[in-house]
Coordinates of C-alpha atoms in Angstrom, one line a residue:
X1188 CA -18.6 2.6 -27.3
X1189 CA -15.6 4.8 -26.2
X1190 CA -13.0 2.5 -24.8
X1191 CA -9.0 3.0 -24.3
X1192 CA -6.8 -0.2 -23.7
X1193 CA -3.7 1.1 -22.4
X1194 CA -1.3 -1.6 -22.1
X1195 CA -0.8 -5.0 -22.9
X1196 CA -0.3 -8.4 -20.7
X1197 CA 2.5 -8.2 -18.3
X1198 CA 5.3 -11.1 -18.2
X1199 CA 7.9 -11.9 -15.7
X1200 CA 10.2 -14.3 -16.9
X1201 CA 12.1 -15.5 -13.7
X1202 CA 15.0 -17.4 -14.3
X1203 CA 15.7 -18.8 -17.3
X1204 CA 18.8 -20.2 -16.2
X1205 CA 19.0 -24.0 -16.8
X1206 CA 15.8 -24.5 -17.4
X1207 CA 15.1 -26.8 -20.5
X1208 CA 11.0 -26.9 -19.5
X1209 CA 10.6 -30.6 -19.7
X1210 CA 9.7 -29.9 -15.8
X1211 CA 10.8 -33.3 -15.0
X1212 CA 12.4 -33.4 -11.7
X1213 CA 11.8 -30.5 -8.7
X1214 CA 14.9 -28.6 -9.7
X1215 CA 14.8 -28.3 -13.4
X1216 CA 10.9 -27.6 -13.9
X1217 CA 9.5 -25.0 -15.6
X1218 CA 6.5 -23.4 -13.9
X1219 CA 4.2 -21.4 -16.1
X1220 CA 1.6 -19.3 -14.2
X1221 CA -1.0 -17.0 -15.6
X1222 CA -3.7 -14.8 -14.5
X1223 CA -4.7 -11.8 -12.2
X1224 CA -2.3 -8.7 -12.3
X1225 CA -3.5 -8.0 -8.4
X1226 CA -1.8 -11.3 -7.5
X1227 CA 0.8 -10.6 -10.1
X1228 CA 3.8 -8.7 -7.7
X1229 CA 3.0 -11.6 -4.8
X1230 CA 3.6 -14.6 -7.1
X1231 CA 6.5 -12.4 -8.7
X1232 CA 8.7 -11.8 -5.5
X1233 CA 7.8 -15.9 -4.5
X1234 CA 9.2 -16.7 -7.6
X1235 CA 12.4 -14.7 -7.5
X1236 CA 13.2 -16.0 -4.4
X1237 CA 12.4 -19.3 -5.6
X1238 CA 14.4 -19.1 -8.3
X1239 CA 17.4 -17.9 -6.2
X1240 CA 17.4 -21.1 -3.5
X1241 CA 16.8 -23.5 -6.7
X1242 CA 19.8 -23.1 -9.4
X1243 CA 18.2 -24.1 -12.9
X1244 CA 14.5 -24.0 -12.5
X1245 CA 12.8 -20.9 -14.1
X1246 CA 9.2 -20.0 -13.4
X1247 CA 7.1 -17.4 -16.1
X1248 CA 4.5 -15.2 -14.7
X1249 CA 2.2 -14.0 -16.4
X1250 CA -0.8 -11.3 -16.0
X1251 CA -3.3 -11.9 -18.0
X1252 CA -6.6 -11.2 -15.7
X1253 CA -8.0 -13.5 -13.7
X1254 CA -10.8 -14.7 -16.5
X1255 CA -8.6 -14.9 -19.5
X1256 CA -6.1 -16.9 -16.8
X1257 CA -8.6 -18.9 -16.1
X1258 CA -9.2 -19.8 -19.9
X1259 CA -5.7 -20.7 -20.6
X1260 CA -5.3 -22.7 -17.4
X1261 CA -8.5 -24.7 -18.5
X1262 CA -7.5 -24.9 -22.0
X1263 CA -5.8 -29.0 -21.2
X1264 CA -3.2 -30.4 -19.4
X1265 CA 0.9 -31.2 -20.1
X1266 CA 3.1 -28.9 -21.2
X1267 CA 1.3 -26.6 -22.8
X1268 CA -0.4 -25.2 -20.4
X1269 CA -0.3 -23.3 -17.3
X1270 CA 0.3 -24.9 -14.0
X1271 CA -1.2 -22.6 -11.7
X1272 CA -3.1 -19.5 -12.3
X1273 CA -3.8 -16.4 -9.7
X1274 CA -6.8 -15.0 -9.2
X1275 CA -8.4 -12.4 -7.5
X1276 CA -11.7 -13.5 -6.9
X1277 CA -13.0 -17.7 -6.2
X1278 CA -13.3 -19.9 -9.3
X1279 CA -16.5 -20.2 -11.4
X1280 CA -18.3 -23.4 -12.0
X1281 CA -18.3 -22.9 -15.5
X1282 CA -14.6 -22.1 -15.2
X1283 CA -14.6 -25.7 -13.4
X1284 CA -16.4 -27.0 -15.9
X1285 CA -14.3 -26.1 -19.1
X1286 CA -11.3 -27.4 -17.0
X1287 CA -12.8 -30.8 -16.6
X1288 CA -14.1 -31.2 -19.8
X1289 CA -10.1 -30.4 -21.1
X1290 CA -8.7 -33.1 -18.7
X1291 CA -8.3 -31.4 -15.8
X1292 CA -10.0 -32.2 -13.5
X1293 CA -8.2 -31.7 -10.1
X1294 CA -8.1 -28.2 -9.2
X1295 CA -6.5 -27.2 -6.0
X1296 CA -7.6 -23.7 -4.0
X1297 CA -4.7 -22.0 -2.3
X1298 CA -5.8 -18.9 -0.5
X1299 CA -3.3 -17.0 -0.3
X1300 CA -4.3 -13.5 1.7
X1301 CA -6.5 -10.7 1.8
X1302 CA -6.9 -7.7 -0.5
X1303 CA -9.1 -4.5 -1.3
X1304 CA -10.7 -3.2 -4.1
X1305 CA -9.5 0.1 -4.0
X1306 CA -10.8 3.4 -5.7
X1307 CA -7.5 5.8 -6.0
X1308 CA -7.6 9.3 -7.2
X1309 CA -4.5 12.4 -7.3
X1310 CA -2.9 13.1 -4.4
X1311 CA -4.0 16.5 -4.8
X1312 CA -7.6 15.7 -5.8
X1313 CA -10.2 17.3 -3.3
X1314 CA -10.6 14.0 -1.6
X1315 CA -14.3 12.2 -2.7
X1316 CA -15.7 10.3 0.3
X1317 CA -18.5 8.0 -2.3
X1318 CA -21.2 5.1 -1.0
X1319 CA -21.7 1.9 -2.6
X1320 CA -24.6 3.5 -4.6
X1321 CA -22.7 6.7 -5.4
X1322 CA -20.5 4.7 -7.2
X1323 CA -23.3 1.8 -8.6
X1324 CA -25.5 5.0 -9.8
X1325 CA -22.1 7.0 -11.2
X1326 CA -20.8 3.6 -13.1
X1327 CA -24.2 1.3 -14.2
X1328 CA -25.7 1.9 -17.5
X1329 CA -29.2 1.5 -16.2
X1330 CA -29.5 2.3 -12.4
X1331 CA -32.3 1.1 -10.8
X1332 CA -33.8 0.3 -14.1
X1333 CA -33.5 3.8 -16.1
X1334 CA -31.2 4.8 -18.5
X1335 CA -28.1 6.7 -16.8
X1336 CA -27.6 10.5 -17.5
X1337 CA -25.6 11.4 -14.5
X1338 CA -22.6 13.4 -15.5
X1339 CA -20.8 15.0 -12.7
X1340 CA -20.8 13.2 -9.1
X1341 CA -23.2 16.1 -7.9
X1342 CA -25.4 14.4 -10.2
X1343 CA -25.0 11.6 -8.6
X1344 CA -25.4 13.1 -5.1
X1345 CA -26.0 16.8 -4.3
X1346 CA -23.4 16.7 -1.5
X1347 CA -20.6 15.2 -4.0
X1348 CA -18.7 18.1 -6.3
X1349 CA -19.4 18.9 -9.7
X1350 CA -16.8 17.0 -11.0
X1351 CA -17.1 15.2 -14.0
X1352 CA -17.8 11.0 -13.4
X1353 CA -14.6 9.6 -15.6
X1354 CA -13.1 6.1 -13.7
X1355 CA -10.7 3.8 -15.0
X1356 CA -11.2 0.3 -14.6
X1357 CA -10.3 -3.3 -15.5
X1358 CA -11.8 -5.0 -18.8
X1359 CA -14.4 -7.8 -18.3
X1360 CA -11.5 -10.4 -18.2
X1361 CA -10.4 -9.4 -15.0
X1362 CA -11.3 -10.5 -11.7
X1363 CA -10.9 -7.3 -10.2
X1364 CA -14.1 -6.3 -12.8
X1365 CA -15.9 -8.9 -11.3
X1366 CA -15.3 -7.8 -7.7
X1367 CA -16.1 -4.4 -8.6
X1368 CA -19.7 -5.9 -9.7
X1369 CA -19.6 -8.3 -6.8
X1370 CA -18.4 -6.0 -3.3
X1371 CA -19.5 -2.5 -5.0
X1372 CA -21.9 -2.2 -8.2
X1373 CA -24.3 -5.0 -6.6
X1374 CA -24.3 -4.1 -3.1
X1375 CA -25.3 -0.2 -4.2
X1376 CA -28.3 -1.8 -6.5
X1377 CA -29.3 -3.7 -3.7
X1378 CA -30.4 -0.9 -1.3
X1379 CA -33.2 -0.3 -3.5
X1380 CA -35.8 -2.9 -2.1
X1381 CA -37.1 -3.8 -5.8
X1382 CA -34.0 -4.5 -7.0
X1383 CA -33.5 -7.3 -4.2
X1384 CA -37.3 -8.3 -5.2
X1385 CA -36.3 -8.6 -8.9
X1386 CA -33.3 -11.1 -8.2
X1387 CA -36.1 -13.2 -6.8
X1388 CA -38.3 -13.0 -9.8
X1389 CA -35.6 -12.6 -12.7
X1390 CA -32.5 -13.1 -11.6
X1391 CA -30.7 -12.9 -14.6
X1392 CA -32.4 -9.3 -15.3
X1393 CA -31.2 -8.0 -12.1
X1394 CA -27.8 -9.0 -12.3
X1395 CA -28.0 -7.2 -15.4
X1396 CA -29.7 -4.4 -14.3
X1397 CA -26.8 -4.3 -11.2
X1398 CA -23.9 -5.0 -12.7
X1399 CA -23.9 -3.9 -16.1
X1400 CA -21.5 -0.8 -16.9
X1401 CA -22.4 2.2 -18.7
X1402 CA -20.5 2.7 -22.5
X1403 CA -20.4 5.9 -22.4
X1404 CA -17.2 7.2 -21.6
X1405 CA -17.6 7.6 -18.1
X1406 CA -16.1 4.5 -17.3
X1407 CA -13.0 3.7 -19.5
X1408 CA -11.2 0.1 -19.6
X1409 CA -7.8 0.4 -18.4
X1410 CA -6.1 -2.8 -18.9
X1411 CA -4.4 -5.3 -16.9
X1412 CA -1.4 -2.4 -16.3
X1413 CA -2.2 -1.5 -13.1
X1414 CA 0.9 1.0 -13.0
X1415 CA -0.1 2.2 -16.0
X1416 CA -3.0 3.0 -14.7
X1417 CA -1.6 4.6 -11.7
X1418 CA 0.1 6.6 -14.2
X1419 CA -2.9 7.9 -15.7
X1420 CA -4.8 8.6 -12.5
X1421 CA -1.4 11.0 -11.2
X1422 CA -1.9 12.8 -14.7
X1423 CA -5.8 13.7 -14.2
X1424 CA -6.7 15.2 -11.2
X1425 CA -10.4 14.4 -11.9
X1426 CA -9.9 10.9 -12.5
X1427 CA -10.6 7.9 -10.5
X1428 CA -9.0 4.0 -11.1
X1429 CA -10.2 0.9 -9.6
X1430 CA -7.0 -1.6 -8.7
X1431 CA -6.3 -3.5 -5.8
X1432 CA -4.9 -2.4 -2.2
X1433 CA -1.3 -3.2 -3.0
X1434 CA -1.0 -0.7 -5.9
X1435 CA -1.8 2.2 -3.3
X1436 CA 0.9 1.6 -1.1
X1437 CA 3.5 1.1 -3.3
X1438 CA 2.2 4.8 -5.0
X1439 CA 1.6 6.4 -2.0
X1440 CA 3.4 9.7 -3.1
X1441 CA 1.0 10.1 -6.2
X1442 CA -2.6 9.0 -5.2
X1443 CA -4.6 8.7 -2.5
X1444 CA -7.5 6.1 -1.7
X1445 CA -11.3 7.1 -1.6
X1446 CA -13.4 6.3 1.4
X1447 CA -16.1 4.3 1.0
X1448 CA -19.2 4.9 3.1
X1449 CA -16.1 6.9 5.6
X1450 CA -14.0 3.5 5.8
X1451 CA -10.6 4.4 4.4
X1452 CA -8.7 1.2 2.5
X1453 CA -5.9 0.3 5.3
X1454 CA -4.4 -2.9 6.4
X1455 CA -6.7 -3.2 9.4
X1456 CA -9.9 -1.9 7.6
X1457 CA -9.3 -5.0 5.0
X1458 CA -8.3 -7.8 7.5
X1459 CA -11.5 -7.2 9.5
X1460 CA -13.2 -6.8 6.8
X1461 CA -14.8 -3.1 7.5
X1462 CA -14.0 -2.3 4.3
X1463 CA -16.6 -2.9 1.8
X1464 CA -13.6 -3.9 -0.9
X1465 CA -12.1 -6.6 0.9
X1466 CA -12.0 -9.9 -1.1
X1467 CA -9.9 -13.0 -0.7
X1468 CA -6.9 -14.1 -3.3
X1469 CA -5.9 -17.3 -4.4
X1470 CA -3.7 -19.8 -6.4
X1471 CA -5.5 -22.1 -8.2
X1472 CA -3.3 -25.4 -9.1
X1473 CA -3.6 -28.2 -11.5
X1474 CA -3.7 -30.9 -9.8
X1475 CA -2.7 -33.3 -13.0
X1476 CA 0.4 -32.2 -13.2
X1477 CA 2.0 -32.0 -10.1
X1478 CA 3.7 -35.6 -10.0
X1479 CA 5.4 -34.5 -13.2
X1480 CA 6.4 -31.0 -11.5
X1481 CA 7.6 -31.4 -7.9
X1482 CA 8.7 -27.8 -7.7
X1483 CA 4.8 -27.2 -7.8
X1484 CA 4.3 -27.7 -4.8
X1485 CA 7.6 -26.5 -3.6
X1486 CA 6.4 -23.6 -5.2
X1487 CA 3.4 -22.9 -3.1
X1488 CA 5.3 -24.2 -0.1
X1489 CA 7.5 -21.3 -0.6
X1490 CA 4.6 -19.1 -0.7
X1491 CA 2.9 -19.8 2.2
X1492 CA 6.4 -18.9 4.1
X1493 CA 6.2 -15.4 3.0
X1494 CA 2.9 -15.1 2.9
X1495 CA 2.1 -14.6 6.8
X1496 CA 2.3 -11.4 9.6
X1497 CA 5.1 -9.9 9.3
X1498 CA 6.1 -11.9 6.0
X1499 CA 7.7 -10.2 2.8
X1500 CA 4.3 -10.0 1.0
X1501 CA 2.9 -8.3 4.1
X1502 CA 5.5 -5.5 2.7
X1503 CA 4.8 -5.7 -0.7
X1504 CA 1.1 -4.6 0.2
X1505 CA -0.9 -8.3 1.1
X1506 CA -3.3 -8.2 3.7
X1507 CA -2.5 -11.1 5.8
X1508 CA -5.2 -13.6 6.6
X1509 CA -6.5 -13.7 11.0
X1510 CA -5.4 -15.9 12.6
X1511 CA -8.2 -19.0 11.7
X1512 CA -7.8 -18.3 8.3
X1513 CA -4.2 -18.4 8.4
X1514 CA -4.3 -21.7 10.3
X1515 CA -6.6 -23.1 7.4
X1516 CA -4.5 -21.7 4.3
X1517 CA -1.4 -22.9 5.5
X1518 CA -2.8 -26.3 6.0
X1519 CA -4.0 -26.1 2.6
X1520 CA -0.8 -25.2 1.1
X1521 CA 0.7 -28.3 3.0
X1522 CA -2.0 -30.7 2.0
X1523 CA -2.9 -29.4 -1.3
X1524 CA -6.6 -30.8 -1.2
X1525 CA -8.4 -30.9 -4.2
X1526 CA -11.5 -28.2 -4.5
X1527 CA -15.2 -29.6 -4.5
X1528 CA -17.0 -28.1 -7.1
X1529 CA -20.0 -28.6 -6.1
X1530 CA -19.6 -25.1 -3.4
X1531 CA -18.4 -23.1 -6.9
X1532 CA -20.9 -20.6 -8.0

């Protein structure tokens, strides 16, 4: 197994001022907040501002990855553990699960916008224009059933360059990972015909057989660093990453997106949906704990302002929800309804 891990969790501490984190009132709570490094600037810049308009109340973000978020958010309830964590794809019912059996049992769903798995590469880099199965037959360790041997792209498809298949992704624990299995790996093992007959006969074989990524090298887990990895990607001409939308736009000057099936990654291209990357983002909040914490949902109240058309998140790279999916996640912020797990997969 040939793996790199380039960089460590991320952690913004915002505002330690006056903060003693007995989070007992709405202006001197603590907020901790773990998980997904896509969501990581959004929840960031909220909390800065946050911070600013409320002397005394600090908030620590941390990116951690949406699954190893979700394991610390789950881990019990009081102050030891997180009150909300991001995440970059829906929860899992086993996720559900493992946070009910701790104690906490009312989780709360805050979409919060709209983003896309992007592939980046140089700036300079010929410019690769890849499918869904390009990438599924570049990337799995057992395409369509058969060990993979593919080494270049051309290999991969005789109208792609002979340029050697080396991508840098997230680790396992992120939710960007499992989007990339989700919106890219399982949608390119799914044009062959069997493979969509297998997930009715063995289900758990064929998400195997879709999902699972080659060890060989040609895929390489980056870390949660996302700049980092933007940093590796500038320094290799012949190297892809997989991050989210955001971290394109804010490196515009050093890499450039890759179209998939000729849909370039833009603002419009994700809000409709064209592009076969976009995926929703959320929030997730523990319910038990916001009658201790106040600020919680002052928190996500402050969000949802800044979270809209023209709003400073827009700016920061968020694709903001249409216009009935913005009516339904602000009402959600406002309301702050419980999830029912029974529509978790």
């Amino acid at each position: 197994m040939n793996k790199m891990l380039f960089a460590l969790p991320l952690v913004a501490m915002v505002a330690a001022c006056g903060g003693n984190g007995s989070g007992g009132d709405a202006k001197g709570a603590q907020l901790k907040i773990v998980g997904s490094s896509t969501v990581y600037p959004f929840t960031t810049a909220v909390a800065e501002e946050f911070q600013r308009a409320r002397p005394g109340t600090s908030v620590i973000v941390e990116s951690t990855g949406t699954g190893a978020g979700m394991k610390l958010f789950c881990g019990g309830v009081g102050a030891n553990f997180p009150d909300m964590v991001d995440a970059s794809r829906p929860m899992k019912a086993s996720e559900y699960a493992d946070c009910a059996k701790a104690g906490a049992k009312t989780v709360i769903e805050v979409p919060i916008g709209i983003d896309g798995l992007t592939l980046i590469e140089n700036k300079d880099a010929e410019g690769l224009n890849l499918t869904v199965t390009d990438i599924y037959k570049a990337l799995a360790a057992n395409p369509f059933g058969k060990p993979n041997t593919a080494q270049t792209w051309k290999d991969v498809n005789p109208a792609l360059p002979a340029v050697k298949i080396r991508v840098l992704g997230p680790p396992p624990t992120s939710g960007t990972r499992d989007s990339l299995a989700d919106l890219i790996l399982t949608k390119g093992c799914e044009t062959d015909p069997a493979m969509k007959e297998l997930k009715k006969t063995d289900e758990k074989k064929q998400k195997d057989v879709c999902t699972k990524i080659r060890e060989d090298g040609a895929y390489v887990e980056a870390g949660e660093n996302d700049n980092l990895l933007v940093q590796k990607v500038t320094a290799d001409p012949g190297t892809l990453g997989v991050l989210g939308f955001s971290y394109l736009e804010e490196n515009a000057d050093k890499v450039k997106p890759v179209a998939l099936g000729g849909v370039i990654p833009t603002e419009a291209t994700i809000a409709d949906l064209s592009y076969p990357g976009s995926r929703k983002l959320y929030v997730y909040v523990k319910g038990e704990h916001l009658a201790a914490k106040p600020a919680i949902k002052d928190f996500i109240a402050a969000y949802a302002k800044v979270w809209g058309k023209g709003g400073a998140l827009e700016r920061r790279g968020l694709v903001p929800f249409g216009a009935a999916d913005a009516a339904t996640a602000n009402e959600q912020a406002s309301k702050l309804a419980p999830l029912d797990p029974a529509g978790l997969k």
